[in-house]
CSV table of C-alpha atoms and ligand atoms in Angstrom, one decimal:
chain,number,residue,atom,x,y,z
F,17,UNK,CA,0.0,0.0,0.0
F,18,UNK,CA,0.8,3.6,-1.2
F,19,UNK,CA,0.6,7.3,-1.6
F,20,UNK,CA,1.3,8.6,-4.5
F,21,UNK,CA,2.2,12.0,-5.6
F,22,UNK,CA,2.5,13.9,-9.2
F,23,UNK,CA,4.3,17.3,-9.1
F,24,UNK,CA,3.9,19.9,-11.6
F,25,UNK,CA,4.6,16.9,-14.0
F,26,UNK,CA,5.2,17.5,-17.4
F,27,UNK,CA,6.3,15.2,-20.9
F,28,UNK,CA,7.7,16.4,-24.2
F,29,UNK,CA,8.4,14.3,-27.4
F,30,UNK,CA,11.1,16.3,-28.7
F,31,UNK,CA,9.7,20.2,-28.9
F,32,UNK,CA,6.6,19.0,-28.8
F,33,UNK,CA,5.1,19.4,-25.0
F,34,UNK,CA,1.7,16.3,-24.6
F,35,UNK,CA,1.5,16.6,-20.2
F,36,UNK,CA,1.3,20.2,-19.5
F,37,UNK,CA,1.8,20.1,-15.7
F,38,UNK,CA,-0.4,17.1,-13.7
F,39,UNK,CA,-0.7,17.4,-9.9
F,40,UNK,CA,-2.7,15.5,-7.5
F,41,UNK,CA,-1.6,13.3,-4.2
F,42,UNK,CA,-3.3,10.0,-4.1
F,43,UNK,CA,-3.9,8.1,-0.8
F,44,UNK,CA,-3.0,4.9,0.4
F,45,UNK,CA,-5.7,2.5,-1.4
F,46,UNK,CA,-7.3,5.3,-3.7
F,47,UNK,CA,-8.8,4.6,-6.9
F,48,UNK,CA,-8.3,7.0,-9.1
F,49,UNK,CA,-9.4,7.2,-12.9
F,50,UNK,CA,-7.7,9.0,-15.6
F,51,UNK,CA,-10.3,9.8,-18.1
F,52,UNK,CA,-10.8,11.7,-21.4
F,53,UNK,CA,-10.4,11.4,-24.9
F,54,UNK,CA,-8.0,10.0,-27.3
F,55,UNK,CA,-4.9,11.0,-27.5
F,56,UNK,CA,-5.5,13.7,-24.5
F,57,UNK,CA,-2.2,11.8,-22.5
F,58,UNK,CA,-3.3,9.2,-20.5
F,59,UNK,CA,-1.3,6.6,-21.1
F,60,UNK,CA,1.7,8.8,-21.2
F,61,UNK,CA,0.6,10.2,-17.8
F,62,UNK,CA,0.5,6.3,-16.2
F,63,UNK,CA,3.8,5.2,-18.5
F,64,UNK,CA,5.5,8.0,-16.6
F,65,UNK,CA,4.5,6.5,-12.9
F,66,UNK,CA,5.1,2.8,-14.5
F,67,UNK,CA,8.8,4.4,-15.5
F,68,UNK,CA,8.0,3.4,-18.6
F,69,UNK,CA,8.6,7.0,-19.9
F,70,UNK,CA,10.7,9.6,-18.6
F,71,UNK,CA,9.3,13.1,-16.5
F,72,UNK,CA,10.7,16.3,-18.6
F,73,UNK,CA,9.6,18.0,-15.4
F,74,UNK,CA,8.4,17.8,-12.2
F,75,UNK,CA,8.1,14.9,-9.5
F,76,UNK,CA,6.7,11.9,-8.8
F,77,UNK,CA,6.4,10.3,-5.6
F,78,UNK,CA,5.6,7.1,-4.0
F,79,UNK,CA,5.2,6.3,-0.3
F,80,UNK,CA,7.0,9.8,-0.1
F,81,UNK,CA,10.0,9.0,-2.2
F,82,UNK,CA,11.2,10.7,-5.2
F,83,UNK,CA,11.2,7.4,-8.3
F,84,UNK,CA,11.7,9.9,-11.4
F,85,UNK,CA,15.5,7.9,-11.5
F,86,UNK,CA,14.1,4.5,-10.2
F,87,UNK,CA,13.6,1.6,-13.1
F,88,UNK,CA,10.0,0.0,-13.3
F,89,UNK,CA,11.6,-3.0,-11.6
F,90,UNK,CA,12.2,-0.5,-8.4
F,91,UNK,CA,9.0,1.2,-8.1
F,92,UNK,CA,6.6,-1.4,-6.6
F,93,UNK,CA,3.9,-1.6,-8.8
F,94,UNK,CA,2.6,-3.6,-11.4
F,95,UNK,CA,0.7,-2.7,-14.9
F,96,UNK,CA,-2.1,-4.7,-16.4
F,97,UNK,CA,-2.7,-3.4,-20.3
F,98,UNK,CA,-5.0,-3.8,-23.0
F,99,UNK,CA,-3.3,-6.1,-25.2
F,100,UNK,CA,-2.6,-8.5,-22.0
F,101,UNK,CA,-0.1,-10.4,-24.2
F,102,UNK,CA,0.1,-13.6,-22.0
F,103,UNK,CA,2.9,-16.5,-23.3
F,104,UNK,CA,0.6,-18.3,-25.7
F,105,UNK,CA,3.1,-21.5,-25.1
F,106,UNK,CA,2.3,-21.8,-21.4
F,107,UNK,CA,-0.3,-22.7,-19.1
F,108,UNK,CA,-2.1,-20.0,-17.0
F,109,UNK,CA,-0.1,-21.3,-13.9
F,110,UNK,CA,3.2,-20.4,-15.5
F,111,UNK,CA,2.1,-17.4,-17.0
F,112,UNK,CA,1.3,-16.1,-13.3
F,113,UNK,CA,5.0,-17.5,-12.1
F,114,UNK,CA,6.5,-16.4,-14.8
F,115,UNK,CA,8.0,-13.0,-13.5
F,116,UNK,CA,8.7,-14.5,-9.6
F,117,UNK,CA,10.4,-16.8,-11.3
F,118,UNK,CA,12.6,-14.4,-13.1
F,119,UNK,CA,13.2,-12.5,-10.2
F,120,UNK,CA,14.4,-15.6,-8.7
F,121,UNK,CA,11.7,-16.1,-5.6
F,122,UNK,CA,12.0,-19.7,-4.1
F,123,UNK,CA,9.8,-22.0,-5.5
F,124,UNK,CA,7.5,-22.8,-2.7
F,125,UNK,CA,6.9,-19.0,-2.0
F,126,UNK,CA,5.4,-18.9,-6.1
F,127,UNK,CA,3.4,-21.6,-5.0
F,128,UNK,CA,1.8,-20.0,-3.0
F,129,UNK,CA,1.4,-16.8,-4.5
F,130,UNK,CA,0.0,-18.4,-7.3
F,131,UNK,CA,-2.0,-20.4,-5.7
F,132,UNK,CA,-3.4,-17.3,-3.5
F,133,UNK,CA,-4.1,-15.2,-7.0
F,134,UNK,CA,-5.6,-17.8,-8.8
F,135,UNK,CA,-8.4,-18.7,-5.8
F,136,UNK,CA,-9.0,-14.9,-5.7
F,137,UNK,CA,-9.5,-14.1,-9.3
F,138,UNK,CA,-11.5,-17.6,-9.6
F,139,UNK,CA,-8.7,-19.3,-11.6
F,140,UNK,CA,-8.6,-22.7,-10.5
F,141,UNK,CA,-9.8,-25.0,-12.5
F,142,UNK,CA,-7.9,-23.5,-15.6
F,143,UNK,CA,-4.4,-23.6,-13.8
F,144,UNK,CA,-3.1,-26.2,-16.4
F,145,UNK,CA,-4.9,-24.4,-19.5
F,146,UNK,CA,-3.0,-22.5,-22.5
F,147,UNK,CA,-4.4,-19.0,-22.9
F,148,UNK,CA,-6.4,-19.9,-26.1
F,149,UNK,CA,-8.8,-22.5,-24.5
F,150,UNK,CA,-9.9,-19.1,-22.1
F,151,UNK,CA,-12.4,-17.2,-22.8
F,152,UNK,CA,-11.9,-13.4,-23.4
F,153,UNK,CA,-12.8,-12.4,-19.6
F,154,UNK,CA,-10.8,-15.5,-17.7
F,155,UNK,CA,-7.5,-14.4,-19.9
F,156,UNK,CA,-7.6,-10.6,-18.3
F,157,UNK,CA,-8.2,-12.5,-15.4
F,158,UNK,CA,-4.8,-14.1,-15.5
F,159,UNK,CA,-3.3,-10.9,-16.7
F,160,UNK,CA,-4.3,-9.6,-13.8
F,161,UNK,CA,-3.6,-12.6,-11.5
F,162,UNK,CA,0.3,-11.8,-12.9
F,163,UNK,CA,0.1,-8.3,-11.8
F,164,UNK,CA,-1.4,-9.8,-8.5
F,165,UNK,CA,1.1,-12.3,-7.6
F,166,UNK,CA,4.0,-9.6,-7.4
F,167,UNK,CA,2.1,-7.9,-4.7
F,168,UNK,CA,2.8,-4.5,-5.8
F,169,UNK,CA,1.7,-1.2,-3.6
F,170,UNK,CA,0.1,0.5,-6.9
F,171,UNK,CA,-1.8,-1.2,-9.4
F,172,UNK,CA,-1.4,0.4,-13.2
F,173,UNK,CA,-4.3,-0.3,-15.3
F,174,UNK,CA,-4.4,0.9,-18.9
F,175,UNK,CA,-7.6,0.2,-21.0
F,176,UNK,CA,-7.3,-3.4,-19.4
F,177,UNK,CA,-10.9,-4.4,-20.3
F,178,UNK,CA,-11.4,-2.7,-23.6
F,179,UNK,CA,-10.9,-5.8,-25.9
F,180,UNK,CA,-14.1,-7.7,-24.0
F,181,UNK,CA,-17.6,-7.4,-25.1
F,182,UNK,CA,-20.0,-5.0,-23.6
F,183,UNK,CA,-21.4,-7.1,-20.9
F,184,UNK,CA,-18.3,-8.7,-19.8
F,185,UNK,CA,-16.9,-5.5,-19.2
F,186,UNK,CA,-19.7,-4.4,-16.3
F,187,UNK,CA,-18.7,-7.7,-14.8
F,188,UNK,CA,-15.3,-7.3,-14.7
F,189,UNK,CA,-15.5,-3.7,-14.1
F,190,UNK,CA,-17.3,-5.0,-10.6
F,191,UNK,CA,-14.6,-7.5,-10.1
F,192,UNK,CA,-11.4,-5.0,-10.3
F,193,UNK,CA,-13.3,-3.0,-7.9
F,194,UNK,CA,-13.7,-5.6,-5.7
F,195,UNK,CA,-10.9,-6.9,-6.4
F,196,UNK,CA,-8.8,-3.4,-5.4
F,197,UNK,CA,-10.9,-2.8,-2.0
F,198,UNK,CA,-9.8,-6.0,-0.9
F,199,UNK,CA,-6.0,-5.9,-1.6
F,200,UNK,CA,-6.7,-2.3,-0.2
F,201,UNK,CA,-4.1,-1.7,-3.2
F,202,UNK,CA,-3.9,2.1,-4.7
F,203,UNK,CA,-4.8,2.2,-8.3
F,204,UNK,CA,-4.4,4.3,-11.3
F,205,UNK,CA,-7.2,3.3,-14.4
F,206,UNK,CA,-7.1,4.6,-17.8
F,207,UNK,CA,-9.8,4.8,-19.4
F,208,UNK,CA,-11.9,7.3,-22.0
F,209,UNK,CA,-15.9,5.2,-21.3
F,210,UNK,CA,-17.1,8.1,-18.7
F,211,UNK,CA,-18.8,5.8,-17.4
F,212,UNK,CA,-16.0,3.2,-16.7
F,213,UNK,CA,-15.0,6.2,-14.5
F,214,UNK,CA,-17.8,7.3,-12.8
F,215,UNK,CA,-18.4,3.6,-11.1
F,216,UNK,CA,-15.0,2.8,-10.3
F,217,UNK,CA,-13.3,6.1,-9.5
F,218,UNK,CA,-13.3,7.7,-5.6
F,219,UNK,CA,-11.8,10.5,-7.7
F,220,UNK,CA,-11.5,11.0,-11.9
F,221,UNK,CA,-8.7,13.1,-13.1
F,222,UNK,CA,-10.5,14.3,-16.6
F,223,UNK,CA,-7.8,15.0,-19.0
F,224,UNK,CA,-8.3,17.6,-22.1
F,225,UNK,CA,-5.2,18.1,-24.0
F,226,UNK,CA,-2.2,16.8,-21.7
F,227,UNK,CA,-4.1,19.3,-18.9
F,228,UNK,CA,-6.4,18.0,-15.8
F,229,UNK,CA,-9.2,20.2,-16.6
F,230,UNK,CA,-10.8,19.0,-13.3
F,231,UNK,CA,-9.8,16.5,-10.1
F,232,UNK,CA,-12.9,15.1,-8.0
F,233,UNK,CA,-15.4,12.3,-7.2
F,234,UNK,CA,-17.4,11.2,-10.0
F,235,UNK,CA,-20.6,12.7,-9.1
F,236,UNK,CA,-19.0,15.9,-7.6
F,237,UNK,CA,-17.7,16.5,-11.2
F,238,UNK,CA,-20.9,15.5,-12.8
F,239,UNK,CA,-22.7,18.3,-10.6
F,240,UNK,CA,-20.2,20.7,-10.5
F,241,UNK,CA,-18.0,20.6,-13.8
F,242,UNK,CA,-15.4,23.6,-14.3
F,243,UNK,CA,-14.7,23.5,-18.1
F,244,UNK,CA,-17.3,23.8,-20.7
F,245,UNK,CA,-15.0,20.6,-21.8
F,246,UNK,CA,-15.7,18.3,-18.6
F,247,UNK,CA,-19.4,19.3,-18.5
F,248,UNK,CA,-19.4,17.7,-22.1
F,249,UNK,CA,-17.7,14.9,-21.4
F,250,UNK,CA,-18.9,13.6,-18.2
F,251,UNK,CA,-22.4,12.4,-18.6
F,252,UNK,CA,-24.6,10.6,-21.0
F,253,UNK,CA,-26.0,12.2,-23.3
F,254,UNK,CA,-23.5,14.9,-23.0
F,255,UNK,CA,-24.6,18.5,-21.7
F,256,UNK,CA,-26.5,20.8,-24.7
F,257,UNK,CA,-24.9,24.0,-25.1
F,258,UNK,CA,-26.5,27.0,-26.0
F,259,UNK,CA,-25.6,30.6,-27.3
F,260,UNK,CA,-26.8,32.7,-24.8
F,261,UNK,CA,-27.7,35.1,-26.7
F,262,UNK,CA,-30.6,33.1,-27.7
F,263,UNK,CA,-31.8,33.0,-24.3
F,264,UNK,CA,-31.4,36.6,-23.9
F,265,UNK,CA,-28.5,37.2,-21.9
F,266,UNK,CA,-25.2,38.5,-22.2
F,267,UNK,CA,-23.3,37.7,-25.6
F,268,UNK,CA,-20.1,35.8,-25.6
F,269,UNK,CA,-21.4,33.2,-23.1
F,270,UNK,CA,-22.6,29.5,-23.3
F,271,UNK,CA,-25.0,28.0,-21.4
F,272,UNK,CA,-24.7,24.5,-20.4
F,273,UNK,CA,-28.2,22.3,-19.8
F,274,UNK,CA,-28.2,18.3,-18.9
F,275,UNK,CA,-30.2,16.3,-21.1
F,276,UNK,CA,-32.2,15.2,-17.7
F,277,UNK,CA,-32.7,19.0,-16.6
F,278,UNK,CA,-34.5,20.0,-19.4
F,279,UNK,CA,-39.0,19.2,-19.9
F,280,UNK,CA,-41.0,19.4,-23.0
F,281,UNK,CA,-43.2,22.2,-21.9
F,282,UNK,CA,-46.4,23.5,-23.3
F,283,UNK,CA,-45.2,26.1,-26.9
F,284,UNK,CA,-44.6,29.9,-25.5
F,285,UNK,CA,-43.7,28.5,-22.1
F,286,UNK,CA,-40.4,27.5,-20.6
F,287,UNK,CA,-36.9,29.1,-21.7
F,288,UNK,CA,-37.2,28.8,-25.4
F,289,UNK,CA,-38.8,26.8,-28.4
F,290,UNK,CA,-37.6,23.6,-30.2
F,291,UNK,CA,-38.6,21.3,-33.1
F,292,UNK,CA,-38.7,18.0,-32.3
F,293,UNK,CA,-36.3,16.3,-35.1
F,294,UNK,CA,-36.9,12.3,-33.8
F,295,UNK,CA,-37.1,10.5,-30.9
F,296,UNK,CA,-35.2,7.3,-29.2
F,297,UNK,CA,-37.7,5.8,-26.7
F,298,UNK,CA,-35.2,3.1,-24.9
F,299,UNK,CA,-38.0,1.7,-22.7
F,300,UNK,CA,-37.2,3.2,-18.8
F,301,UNK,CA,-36.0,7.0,-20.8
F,302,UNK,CA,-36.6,8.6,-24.0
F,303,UNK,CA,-34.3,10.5,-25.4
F,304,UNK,CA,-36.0,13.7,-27.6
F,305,UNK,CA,-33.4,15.4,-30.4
F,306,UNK,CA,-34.6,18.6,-30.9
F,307,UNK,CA,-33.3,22.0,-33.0
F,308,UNK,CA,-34.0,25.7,-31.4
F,309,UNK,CA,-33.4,28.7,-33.1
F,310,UNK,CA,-29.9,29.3,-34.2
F,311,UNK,CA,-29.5,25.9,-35.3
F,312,UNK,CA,-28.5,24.7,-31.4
F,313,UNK,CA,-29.1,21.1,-31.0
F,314,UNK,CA,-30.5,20.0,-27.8
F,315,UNK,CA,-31.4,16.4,-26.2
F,316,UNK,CA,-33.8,16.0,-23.9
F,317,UNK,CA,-34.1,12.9,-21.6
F,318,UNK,CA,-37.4,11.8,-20.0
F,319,UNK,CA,-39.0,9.7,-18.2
F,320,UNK,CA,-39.8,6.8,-20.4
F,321,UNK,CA,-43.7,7.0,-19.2
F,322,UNK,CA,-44.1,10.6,-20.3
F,323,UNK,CA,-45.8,10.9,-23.4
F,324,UNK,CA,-43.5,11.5,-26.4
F,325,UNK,CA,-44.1,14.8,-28.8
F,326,UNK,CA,-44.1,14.3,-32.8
F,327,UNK,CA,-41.3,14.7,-35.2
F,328,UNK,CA,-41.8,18.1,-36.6
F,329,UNK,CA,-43.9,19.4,-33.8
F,330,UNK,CA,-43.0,22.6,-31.9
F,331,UNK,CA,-42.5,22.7,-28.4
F,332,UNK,CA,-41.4,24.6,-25.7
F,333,UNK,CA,-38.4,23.7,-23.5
F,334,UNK,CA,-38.2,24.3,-19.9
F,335,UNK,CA,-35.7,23.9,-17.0
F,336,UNK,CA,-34.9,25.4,-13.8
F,337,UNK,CA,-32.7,28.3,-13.9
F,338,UNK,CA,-29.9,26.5,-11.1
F,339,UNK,CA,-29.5,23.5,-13.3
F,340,UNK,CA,-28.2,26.2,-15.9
F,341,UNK,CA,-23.9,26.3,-16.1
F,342,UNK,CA,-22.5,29.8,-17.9
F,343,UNK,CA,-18.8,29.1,-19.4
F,344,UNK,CA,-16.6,31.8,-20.8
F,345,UNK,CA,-15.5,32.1,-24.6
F,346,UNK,CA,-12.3,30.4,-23.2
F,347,UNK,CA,-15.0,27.4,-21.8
F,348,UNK,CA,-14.1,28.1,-17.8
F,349,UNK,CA,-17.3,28.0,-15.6
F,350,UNK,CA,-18.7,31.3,-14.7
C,21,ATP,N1,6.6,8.2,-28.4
C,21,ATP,C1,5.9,9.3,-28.8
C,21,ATP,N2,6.4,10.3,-29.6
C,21,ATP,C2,5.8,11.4,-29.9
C,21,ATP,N3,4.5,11.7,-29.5
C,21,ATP,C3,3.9,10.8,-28.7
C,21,ATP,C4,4.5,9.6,-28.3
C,21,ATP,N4,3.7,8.8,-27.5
C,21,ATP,C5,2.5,9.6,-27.5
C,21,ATP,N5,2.7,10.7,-28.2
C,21,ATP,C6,1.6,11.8,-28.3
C,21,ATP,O1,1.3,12.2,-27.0
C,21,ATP,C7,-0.1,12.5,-27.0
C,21,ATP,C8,-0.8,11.6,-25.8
C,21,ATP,O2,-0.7,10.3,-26.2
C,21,ATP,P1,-1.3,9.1,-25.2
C,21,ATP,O3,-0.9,7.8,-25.8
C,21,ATP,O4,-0.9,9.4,-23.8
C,21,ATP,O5,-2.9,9.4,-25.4
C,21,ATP,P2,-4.1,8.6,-24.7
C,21,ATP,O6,-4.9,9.6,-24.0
C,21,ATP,O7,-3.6,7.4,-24.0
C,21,ATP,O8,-4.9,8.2,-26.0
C,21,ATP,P3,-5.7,6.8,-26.3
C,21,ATP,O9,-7.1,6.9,-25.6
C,21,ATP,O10,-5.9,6.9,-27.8
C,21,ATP,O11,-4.9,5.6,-25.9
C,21,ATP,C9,-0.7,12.2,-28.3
C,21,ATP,O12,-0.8,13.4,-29.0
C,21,ATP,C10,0.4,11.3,-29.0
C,21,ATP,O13,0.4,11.4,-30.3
C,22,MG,MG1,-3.8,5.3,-24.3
């Protein structure tokens, strides 16, 4: 178990600056998600705590000490990737002892190590398997049963569940979580599914452009978002975004609404009008894809017992004036 502790950390290719300054201290057995988009830094951000890529500047810490100089070997923690490669030629029990082994433990301590990983992570009847007769889920397993056995004090995850279908990833998702809580291990999970984030995070660092735009728990950040980009990203649908001006107030300013803020209200009351282009009734919610004047889409999400308006029909569009977010031309929160 760790703290962990990024310092005005930057990272240049060459002239060419992708992490423009990350800081956040993590505590002993936190989970924290690194969200945003492709190609926003991520897995440069994590490869730089693995020591899998060098700092340009700044400082990371772990437990307190400085590793920017310390090999991955050193820095007691263990990374679990996408592409989970595991050694096609050998059974899942040497896959796990694979890196013990290398690191010359005694035999009978691997034994046991393995033994302990495989019963937690449900491995046991497929000790003496090759990875191809698993199934998609039980090989991540195994990845992560490797990762397991070292007994690391962080846990690196990057994308580790993105090659499995979308219903194997909710149950792995649970199982890393539980998984985490009970090694009381500290974690770091890339990721860009928002909502990957939101249920496995204590906090999210959302990432836009190599910057944190915004550090917090999930649903602190869905309530509260500072950029004009989190408020976008965070939440499903994402946020509509209006000219102000069409709502008559002060030019120059956008006005962020959530999909579930906003009613289909009677035409000439609430905020403004909107013609209703097609709707997505998905049984519990309906989603309602509207245009209002200026060409601004908006969704609206309801419940899915409230009657549904027309394509084509107009309609007015209503929410409550503190569920309303004003950003600046530069897209900070006002
Ligand atoms: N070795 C490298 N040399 C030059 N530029 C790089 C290198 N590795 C990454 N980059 C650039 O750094 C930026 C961040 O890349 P990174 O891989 O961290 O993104 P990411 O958020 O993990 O994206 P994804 O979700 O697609 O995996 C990108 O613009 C990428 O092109
Ligand atoms: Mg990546």
């Amino acid at each position: 178990m760790a703290t962990v502790s990024l310092e005005s950390l930057k990272k240049s290719y060459g002239k060419t600056e992708v992490i423009h300054g990350v800081d956040i201290e993590i505590s002993d057995g936190e989970f924290i998600v690194i969200v945003g988009p492709s190609g926003c830094g991520k897995s440069t951000l994590l490869r730089m705590v693995a020591g899998l890529e060098g700092v340009s500047e700044g400082e990371i810490r772990i437990d307190g000490q400085r590793v920017n100089e310390k090999e991955p070997m050193d820095r007691d923690i263990a990374m679990v990737f996408q592409n989970y490669a595991l050694y096609p030629h050998m059974s899942v029990e040497q896959n796990m002892a694979y890196g013990l082994k290398i690191a010359k433990m005694p035999k009978a301590e691997i034994n046991a190590r393995v033994a302990e990983a495989a019963e937690l992570l449900q491995l046991e009847p497929y000790l003496k398997r090759r990875p191809r007769q698993l199934s998609g889920g039980q090989r991540q397993r195994v990845a992560m049963g490797r990762a397991i056995v070292r007994r690391p004090s962080v846990f690196l995850f990057d994308e580790p569940l993105s090659n499995l279908d979308a219903k194997l990833r909710v149950q792995m998702r649970l199982e890393i979580k539980n998984l985490q809580r009970e090694l009381g291990v500290t974690a770091l999970y890339v990721t860009h599914d928002q909502v990957e984030a939101m249920t496995l995070a204590d906090r999210m660092i959302v990432m836009n452009e190599g910057v944190a735009d915004q550090i917090g728990a999930p649903l602190e950040v869905y309530a509260n978002p500072q950029t004009e980009f989190v408020a976008g990203f965070i939440g499903s649908p994402p946020t509509n975004f209006i000219e102000a001006e069409i709502l008559g107030a002060p030019a120059g300013t956008k006005i962020g609404i959530r999909p579930e803020h906003v009613a289909i209200a009677p035409v000439g009351q609430g905020r403004t009008t909107g013609l209703v282009l097609y709707a997505e009734p998905l049984g519990a919610e309906t989603l309602i894809h509207l245009t209002i004047a200026g060409g601004n889409a908006v969704t609206v999400r309801q419940d899915g017992a409230v009657a549904i308006p027309s394509e084509g029909e107009q309609v007015g569009l209503s929410w409550r004036e503190d569920d309303e977010m004003r950003f600046d031309a530069s897209g900070r929160r006002l």
